[in-house]
XYZ file of C-alpha atoms in Angstrom:
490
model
C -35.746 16.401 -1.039
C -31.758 15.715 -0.262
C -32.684 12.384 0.866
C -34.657 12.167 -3.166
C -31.428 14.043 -5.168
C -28.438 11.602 -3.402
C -27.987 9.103 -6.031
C -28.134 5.364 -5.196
C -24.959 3.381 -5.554
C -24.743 1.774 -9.191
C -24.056 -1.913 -8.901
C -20.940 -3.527 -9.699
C -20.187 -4.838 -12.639
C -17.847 -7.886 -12.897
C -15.636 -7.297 -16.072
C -13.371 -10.696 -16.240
C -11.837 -9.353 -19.774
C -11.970 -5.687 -21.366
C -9.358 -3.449 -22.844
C -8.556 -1.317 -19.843
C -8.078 -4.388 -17.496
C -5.094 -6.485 -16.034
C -6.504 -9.388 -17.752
C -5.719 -7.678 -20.863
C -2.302 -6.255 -20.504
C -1.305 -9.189 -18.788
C -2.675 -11.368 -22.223
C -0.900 -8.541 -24.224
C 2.498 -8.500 -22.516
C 2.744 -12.000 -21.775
C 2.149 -12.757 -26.097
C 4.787 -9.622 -26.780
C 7.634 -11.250 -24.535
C 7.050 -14.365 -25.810
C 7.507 -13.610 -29.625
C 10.412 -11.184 -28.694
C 11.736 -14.627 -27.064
C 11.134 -16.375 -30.162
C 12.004 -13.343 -32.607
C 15.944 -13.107 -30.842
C 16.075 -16.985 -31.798
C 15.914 -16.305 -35.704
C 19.165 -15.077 -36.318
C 20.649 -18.243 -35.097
C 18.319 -20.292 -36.802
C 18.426 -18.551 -40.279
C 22.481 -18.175 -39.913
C 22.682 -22.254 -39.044
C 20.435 -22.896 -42.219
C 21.979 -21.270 -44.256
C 25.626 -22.876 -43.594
C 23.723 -26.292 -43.865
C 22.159 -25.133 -47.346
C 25.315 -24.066 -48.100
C 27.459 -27.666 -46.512
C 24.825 -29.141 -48.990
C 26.178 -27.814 -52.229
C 29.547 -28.142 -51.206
C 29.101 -32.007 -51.275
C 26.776 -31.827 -54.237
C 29.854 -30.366 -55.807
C 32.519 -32.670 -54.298
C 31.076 -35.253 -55.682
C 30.444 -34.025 -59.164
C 34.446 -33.312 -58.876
C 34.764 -37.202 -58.542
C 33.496 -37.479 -61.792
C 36.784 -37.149 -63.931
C 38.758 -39.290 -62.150
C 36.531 -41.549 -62.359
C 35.744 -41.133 -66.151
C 37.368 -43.215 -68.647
C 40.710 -40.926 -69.762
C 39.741 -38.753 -66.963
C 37.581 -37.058 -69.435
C 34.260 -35.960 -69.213
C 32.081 -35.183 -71.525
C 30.239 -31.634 -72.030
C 26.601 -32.851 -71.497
C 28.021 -34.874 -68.202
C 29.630 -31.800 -67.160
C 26.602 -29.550 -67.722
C 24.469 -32.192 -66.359
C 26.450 -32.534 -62.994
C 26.948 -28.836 -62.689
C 23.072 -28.628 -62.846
C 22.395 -31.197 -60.679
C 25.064 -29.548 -57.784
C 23.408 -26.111 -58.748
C 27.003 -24.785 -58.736
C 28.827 -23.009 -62.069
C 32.863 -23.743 -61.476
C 34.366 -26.381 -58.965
C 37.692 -26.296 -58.028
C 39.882 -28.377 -55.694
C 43.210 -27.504 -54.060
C 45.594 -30.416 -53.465
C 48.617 -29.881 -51.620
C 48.641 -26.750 -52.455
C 47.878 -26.891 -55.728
C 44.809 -25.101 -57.100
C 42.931 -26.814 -60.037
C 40.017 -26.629 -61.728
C 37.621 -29.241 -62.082
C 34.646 -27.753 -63.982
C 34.678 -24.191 -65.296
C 32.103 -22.284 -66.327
C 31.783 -19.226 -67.897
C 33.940 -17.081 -66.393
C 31.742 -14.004 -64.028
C 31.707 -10.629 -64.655
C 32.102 -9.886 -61.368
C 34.236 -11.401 -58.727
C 32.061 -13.290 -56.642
C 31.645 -12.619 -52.553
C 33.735 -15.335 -50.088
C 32.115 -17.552 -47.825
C 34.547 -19.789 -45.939
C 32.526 -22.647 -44.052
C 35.993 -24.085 -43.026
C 36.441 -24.816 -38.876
C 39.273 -22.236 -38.757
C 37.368 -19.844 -40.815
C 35.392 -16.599 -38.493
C 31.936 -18.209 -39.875
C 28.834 -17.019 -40.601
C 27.847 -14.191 -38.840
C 24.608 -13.997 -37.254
C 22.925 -11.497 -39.465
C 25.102 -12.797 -42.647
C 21.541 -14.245 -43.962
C 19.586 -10.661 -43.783
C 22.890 -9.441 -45.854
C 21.746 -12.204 -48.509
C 18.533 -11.415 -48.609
C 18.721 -7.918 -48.623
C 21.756 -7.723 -51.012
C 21.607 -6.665 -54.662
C 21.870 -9.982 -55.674
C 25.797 -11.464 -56.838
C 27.751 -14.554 -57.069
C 29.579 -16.410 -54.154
C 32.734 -18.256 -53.592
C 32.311 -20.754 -51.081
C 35.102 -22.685 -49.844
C 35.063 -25.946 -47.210
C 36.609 -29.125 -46.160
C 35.810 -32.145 -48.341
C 35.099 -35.347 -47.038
C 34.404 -37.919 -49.632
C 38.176 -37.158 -50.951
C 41.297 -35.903 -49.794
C 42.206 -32.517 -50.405
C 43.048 -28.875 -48.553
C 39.705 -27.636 -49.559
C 36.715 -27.433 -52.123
C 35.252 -24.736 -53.248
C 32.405 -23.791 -56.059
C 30.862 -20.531 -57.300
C 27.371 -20.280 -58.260
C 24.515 -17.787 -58.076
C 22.850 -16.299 -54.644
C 19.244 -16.520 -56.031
C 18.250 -20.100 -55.039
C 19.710 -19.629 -51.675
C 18.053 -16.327 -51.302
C 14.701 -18.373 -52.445
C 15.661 -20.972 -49.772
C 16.268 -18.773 -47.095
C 12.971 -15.957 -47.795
C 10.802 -19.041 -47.490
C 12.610 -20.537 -44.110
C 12.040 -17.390 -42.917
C 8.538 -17.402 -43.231
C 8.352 -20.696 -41.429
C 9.787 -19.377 -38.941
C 7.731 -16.070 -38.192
C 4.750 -18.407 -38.459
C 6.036 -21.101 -36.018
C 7.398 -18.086 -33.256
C 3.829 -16.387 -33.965
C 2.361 -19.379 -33.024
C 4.486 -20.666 -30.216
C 4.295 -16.983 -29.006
C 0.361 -17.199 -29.109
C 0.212 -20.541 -27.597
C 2.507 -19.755 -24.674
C 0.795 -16.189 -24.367
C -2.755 -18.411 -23.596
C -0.794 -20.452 -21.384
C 0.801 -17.930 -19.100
C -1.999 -16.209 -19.359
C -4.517 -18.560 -18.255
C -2.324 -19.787 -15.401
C -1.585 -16.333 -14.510
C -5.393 -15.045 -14.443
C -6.104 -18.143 -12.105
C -3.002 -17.467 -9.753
C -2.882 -13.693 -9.927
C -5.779 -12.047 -11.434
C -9.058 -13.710 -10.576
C -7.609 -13.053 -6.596
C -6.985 -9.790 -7.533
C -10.301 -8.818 -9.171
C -12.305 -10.724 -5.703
C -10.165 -8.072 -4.092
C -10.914 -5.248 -5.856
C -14.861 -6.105 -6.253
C -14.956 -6.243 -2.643
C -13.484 -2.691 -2.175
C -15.646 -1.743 -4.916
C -18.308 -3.062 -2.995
C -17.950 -1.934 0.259
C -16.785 1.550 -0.750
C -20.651 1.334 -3.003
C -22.374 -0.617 0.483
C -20.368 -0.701 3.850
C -23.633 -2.694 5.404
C -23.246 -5.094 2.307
C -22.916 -8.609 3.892
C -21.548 -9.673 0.010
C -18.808 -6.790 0.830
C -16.770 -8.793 3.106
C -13.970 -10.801 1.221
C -14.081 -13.694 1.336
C -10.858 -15.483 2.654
C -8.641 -17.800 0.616
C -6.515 -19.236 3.102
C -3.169 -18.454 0.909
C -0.261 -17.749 2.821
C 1.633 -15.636 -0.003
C 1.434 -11.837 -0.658
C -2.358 -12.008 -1.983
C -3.568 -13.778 1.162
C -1.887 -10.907 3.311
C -3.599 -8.599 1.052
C -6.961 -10.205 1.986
C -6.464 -10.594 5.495
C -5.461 -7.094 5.817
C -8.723 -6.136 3.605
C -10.479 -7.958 5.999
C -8.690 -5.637 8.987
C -9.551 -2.763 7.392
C -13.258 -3.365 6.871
C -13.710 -4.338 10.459
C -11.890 -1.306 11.352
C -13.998 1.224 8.530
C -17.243 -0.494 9.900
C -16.364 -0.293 13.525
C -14.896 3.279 12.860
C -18.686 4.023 10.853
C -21.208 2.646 13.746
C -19.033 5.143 16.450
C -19.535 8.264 13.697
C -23.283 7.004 13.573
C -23.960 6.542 17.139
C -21.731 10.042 17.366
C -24.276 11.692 15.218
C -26.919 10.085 16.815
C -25.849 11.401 19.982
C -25.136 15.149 18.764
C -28.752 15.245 16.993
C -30.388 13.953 20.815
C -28.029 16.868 22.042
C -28.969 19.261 19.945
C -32.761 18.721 21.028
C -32.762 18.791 24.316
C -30.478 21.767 24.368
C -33.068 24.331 23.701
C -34.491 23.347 26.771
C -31.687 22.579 28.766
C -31.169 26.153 28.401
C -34.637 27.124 29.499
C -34.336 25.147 32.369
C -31.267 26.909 33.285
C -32.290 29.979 32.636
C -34.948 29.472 35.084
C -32.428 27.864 37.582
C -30.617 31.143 37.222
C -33.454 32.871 38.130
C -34.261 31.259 41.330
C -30.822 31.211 42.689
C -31.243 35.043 42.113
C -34.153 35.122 44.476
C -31.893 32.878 46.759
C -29.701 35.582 47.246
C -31.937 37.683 48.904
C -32.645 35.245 52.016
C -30.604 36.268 54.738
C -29.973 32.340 55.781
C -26.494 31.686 56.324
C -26.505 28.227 55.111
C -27.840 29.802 51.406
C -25.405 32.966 51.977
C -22.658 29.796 52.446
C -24.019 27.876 48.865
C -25.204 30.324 47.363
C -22.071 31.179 45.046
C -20.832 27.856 44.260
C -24.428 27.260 42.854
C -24.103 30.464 40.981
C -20.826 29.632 39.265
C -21.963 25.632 38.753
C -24.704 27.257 36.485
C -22.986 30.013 34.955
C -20.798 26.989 33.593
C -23.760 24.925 33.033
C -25.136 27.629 30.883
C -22.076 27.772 29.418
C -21.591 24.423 28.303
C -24.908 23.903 27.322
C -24.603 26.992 24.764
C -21.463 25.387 23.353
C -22.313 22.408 23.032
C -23.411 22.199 19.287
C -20.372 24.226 18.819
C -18.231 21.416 20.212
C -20.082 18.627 18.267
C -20.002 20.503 15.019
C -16.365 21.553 14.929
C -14.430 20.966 18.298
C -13.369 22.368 21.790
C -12.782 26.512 21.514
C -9.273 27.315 21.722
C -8.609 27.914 25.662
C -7.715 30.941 26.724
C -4.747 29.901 29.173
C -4.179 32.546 32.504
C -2.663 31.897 36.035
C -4.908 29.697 37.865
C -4.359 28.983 41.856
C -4.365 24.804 41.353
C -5.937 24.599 45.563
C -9.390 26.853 44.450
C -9.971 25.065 41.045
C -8.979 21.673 43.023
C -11.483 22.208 45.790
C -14.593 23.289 43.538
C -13.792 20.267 41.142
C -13.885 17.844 43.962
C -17.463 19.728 45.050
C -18.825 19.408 41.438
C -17.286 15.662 41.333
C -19.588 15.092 44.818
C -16.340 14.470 46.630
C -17.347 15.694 49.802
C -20.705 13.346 49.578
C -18.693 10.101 49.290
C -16.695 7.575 51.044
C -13.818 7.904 49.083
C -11.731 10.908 50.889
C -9.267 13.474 48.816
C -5.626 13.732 49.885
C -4.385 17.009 48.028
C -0.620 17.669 48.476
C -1.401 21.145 46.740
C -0.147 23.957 48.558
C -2.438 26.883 48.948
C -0.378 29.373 46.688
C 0.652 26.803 43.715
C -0.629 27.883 40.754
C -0.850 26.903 36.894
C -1.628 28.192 34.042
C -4.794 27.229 32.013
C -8.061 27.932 31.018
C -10.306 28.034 34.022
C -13.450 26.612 32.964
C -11.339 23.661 30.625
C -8.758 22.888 33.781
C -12.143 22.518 36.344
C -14.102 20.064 33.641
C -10.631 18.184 33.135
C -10.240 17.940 37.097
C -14.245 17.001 37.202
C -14.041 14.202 34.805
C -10.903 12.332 36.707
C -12.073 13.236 40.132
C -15.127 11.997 39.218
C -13.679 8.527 37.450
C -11.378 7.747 40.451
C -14.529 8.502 43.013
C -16.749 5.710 40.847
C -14.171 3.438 40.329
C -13.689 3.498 44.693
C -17.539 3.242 45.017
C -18.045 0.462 42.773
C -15.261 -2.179 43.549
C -16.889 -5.042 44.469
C -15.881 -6.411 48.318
C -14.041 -3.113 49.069
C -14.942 -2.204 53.011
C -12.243 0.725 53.293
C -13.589 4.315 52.388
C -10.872 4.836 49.821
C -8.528 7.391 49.411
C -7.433 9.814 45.809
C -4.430 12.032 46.242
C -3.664 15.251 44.061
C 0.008 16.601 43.464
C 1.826 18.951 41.539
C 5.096 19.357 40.727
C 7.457 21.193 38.025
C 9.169 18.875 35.201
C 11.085 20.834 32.483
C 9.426 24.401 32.749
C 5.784 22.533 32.348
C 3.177 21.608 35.218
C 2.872 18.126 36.001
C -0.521 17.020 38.008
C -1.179 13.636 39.276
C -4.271 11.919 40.139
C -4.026 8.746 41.699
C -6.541 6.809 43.782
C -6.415 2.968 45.117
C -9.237 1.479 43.021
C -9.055 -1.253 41.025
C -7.235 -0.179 38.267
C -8.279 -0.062 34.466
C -9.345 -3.306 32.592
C -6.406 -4.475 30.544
C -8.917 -5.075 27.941
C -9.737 -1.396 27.172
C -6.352 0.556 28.195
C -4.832 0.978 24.167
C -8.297 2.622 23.895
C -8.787 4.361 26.699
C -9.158 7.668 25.337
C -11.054 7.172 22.675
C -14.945 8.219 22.735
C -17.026 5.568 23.754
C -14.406 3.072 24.964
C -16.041 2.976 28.615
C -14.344 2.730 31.556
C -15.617 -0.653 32.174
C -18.680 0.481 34.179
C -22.376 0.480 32.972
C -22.517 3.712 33.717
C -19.915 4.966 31.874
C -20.385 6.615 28.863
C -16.848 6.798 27.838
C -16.705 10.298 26.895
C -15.095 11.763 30.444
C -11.523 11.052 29.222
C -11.640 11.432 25.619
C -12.456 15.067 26.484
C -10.752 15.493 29.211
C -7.652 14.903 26.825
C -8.773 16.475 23.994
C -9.067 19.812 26.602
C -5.309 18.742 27.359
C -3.288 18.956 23.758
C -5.373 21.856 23.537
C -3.261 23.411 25.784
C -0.243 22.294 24.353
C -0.239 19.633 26.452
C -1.588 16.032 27.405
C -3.087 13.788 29.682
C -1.864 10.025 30.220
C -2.732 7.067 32.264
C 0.421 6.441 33.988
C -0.042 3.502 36.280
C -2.663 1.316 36.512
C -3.373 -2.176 38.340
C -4.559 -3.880 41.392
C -3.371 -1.054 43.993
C -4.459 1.518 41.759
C -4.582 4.282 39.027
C -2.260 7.419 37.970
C -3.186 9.703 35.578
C -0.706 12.625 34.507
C -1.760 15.663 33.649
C 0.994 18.215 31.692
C 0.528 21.521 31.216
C 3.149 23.992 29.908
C 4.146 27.238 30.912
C 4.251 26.379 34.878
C 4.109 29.931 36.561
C 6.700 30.763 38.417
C 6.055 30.354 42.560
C 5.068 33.290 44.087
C 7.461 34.791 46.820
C 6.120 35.316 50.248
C 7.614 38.533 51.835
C 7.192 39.742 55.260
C 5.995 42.658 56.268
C 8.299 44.485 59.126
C 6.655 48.023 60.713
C 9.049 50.915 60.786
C 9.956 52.316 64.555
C 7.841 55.232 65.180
């Protein structure tokens, strides 16, 4: 029924353009910048048009000044005049001559005096915005004053009406909205386009593929592809490609974990039966009156009290983790020698060299310290027995010594060493050891048992002559004080 509810994965979708995406914004801010490029060049543009509409009348009007000179009796006649006024678009012209102010055509005279615009070199100018001013103005006459250049005098000026260059300047204005809209558009395809190939599409391969594997880790179509770039979005897939190897590596050791603790957790039942029953004969052992049983009879008893033990913990430990140890003062010489029985020291060729002393002590959990001891004893012992050519018995040494108020113990034997190739992963489950035998669970515990403690358990040296491991423990007890006893005189 779970297995019925759990929704499949939905597939994924590949959405190359919609609102919410890059693609979008990217199409959106690329066609924004790019008319806010265009839109700052307007002012310019409309301020340099309108000086050149305005240049424009200014000669239209210089040369209708030539007209009276020109004229026979330097007079001109009232339809001329009107005509050339007309034709300049101007209503008064005047001219200054060295110094002199004159009037060449005059109009009627305005009711109001007209606004100056000096298009002279020494003059401040136009001002950027001077054109917005124009067209957003009431409407008035102006005064505009220049250089000639078609005769020679200080200046030139004319006045005549706004509203044409208003007209002129309303409709270049338009023009140029449409041609920045455009441009603005064009360029925003552009960019965009060259973006989406460079940017985007790599960027949505990437992101289907974590979509993807996230939906499907088994997927074979999950694994991105590589591009080959060498900029920031190649790192980004080779490091995507990292991490999958590392999530699917990472997901087969949780499977084979779960695997394992489901296997555990059905044989357990009758692990414990068969201990029970082990119990049971070892408590009819104890009523033979054979030395040699008298003389085994208790380690067997304690090797299944922790069997029993262990085995009732067990789903505990695969569920959750190790139970907090209970740390007390532990004589290191007992728990040494009844590790070394458990780890079949006695039974092999390889032959134990402690440098314990018989009232050192520690302090620990009892049953955690004697599997931690087990598990290396036992390592060093198989790594002695199975190095190939080796004709020596082999020899693994056990000392302890005080470093900064904590309890250092070292295990070292003269095997081969650890493979290079699986020392950065030594403690992790189901690295191995580098023996088919191994399991690769031994040290992983072992450790686990140590920072539970407080402390920790490292490979020290390794190599051709051999292998150290340290174990730390805190709180060393302090060393007990022998005293001798003296008999008072009677």
């Amino acid at each position: 029924m779970a297995d019925a509810q759990t929704e499949a994965p939905q597939p994924i979708r590949r959405r190359l353009f919609w609102p919410g995406g890059l693609s979008a914004r990217l199409l959106v801010l690329t066609v924004v910048f790019a008319a806010l490029g265009g839109a700052l060049a307007i002012p310019p543009a409309m301020a340099a048009y309108e000086r050149q509409w305005l240049l424009d009348r200014v000669r239209a009007a210089e040369l209708a000044s030539l007209a009276p000179e020109v004229a026979p009796d330097r007079v001109v006649s009232e339809q001329l005049k009107t005509q050339l006024l007309e034709g300049a678009g101007v209503e008064i012209v005047a001219v200054s001559v060295d110094g002199v102010r004159s009037l060449v055509f005059a109009g009627a005279r305005p009711e109001r005096a007209p606004y100056l615009v000096d298009l002279r070199p020494q003059a401040a100018g136009l001002a950027l915005f001077a054109p917005f001013q124009t067209l957003l103005g009431p409407g008035n006459r102006m005064r505009v004053v220049a250089e000639p250049r078609f005769r020679k005098a200080d200046f030139i000026e004319f006045v005549a009406t706004d509203t044409e260059l208003r007209r002129a300047l309303a409709s270049y204005l338009w023009r140029l909205v449409a041609i920045v809209a455009g441009v603005a558009a064009l360029a925003g395809v552009i960019v965009y386009f060259a973006l989406n190939l460079f940017l985007v599409r790599p960027m949505q391969r990437i992101t289907f593929a974590m979509e993807r594997f996230r939906a499907d880790p088994e997927d074979p179509a999950a694994q991105i592809q590589l591009s080959g770039r060498r900029d920031e979005i190649g790192r980004a897939e080779a490091e995507l490609d990292r991490m999958q190897a590392d999530l699917r590596t990472a997901l087969n050791s949780r499977a084979r974990l779960a695997a394992l603790g489901e296997a555990v957790a059905k044989i357990n039942h009758d692990l414990k039966n068969m201990l029970t029953s082990a119990q049971l004969a070892s408590e009819r052992l104890a009523a033979s009156k054979d030395p040699t049983v008298s003389q085994a009879l208790p380690r067997l008893e304690r090797a299944l009290d922790r069997a029993v033990k262990l085995a009732s913990d067990v789903l505990v430990y695969g569920k959750t983790q190790e139970a907090a140890p209970e740390p007390q003062t532990v004589g290191l010489a007992q728990a040494l020698s009844e590790a070394a029985a458990e780890a079949r020291l006695p039974d092999s060729p390889a032959k134990l060299a402690s440098k314990v002393a018989a009232g050192d002590q520690v302090t620990a959990d009892p049953d955690q310290l004697h599997r931690i001891l087990v598990n290396l004893l036992r390592n060093a012992r198989q790594a002695i027995e199975h190095q190939a050519g080796r004709t020596d018995p082999g020899r693994i040494e056990v000392s302890l010594e005080t470093v900064g108020g904590a309890s250092l113990i070292r295990i070292s034997d003269d095997g081969p060493g650890v493979p290079e190739r699986i020392r950065e992963r030594l403690f992790q489950p189901f690295a191995g050891s580098g023996r088919p035998d191994s399991t690769g669970l031994g040290l992983a515990i072992a450790r686990e048992l140590a920072q539970g403690h407080g402390g920790d358990l490292t490979l020290s040296v390794t190599g051709p002559e051999g292998t150290v491991f340290e174990l730390r423990l805190p709180d060393a007890p302090k060393p007990r004080v022998r005293t001798r006893r003296t008999t008072s005189p009677a």
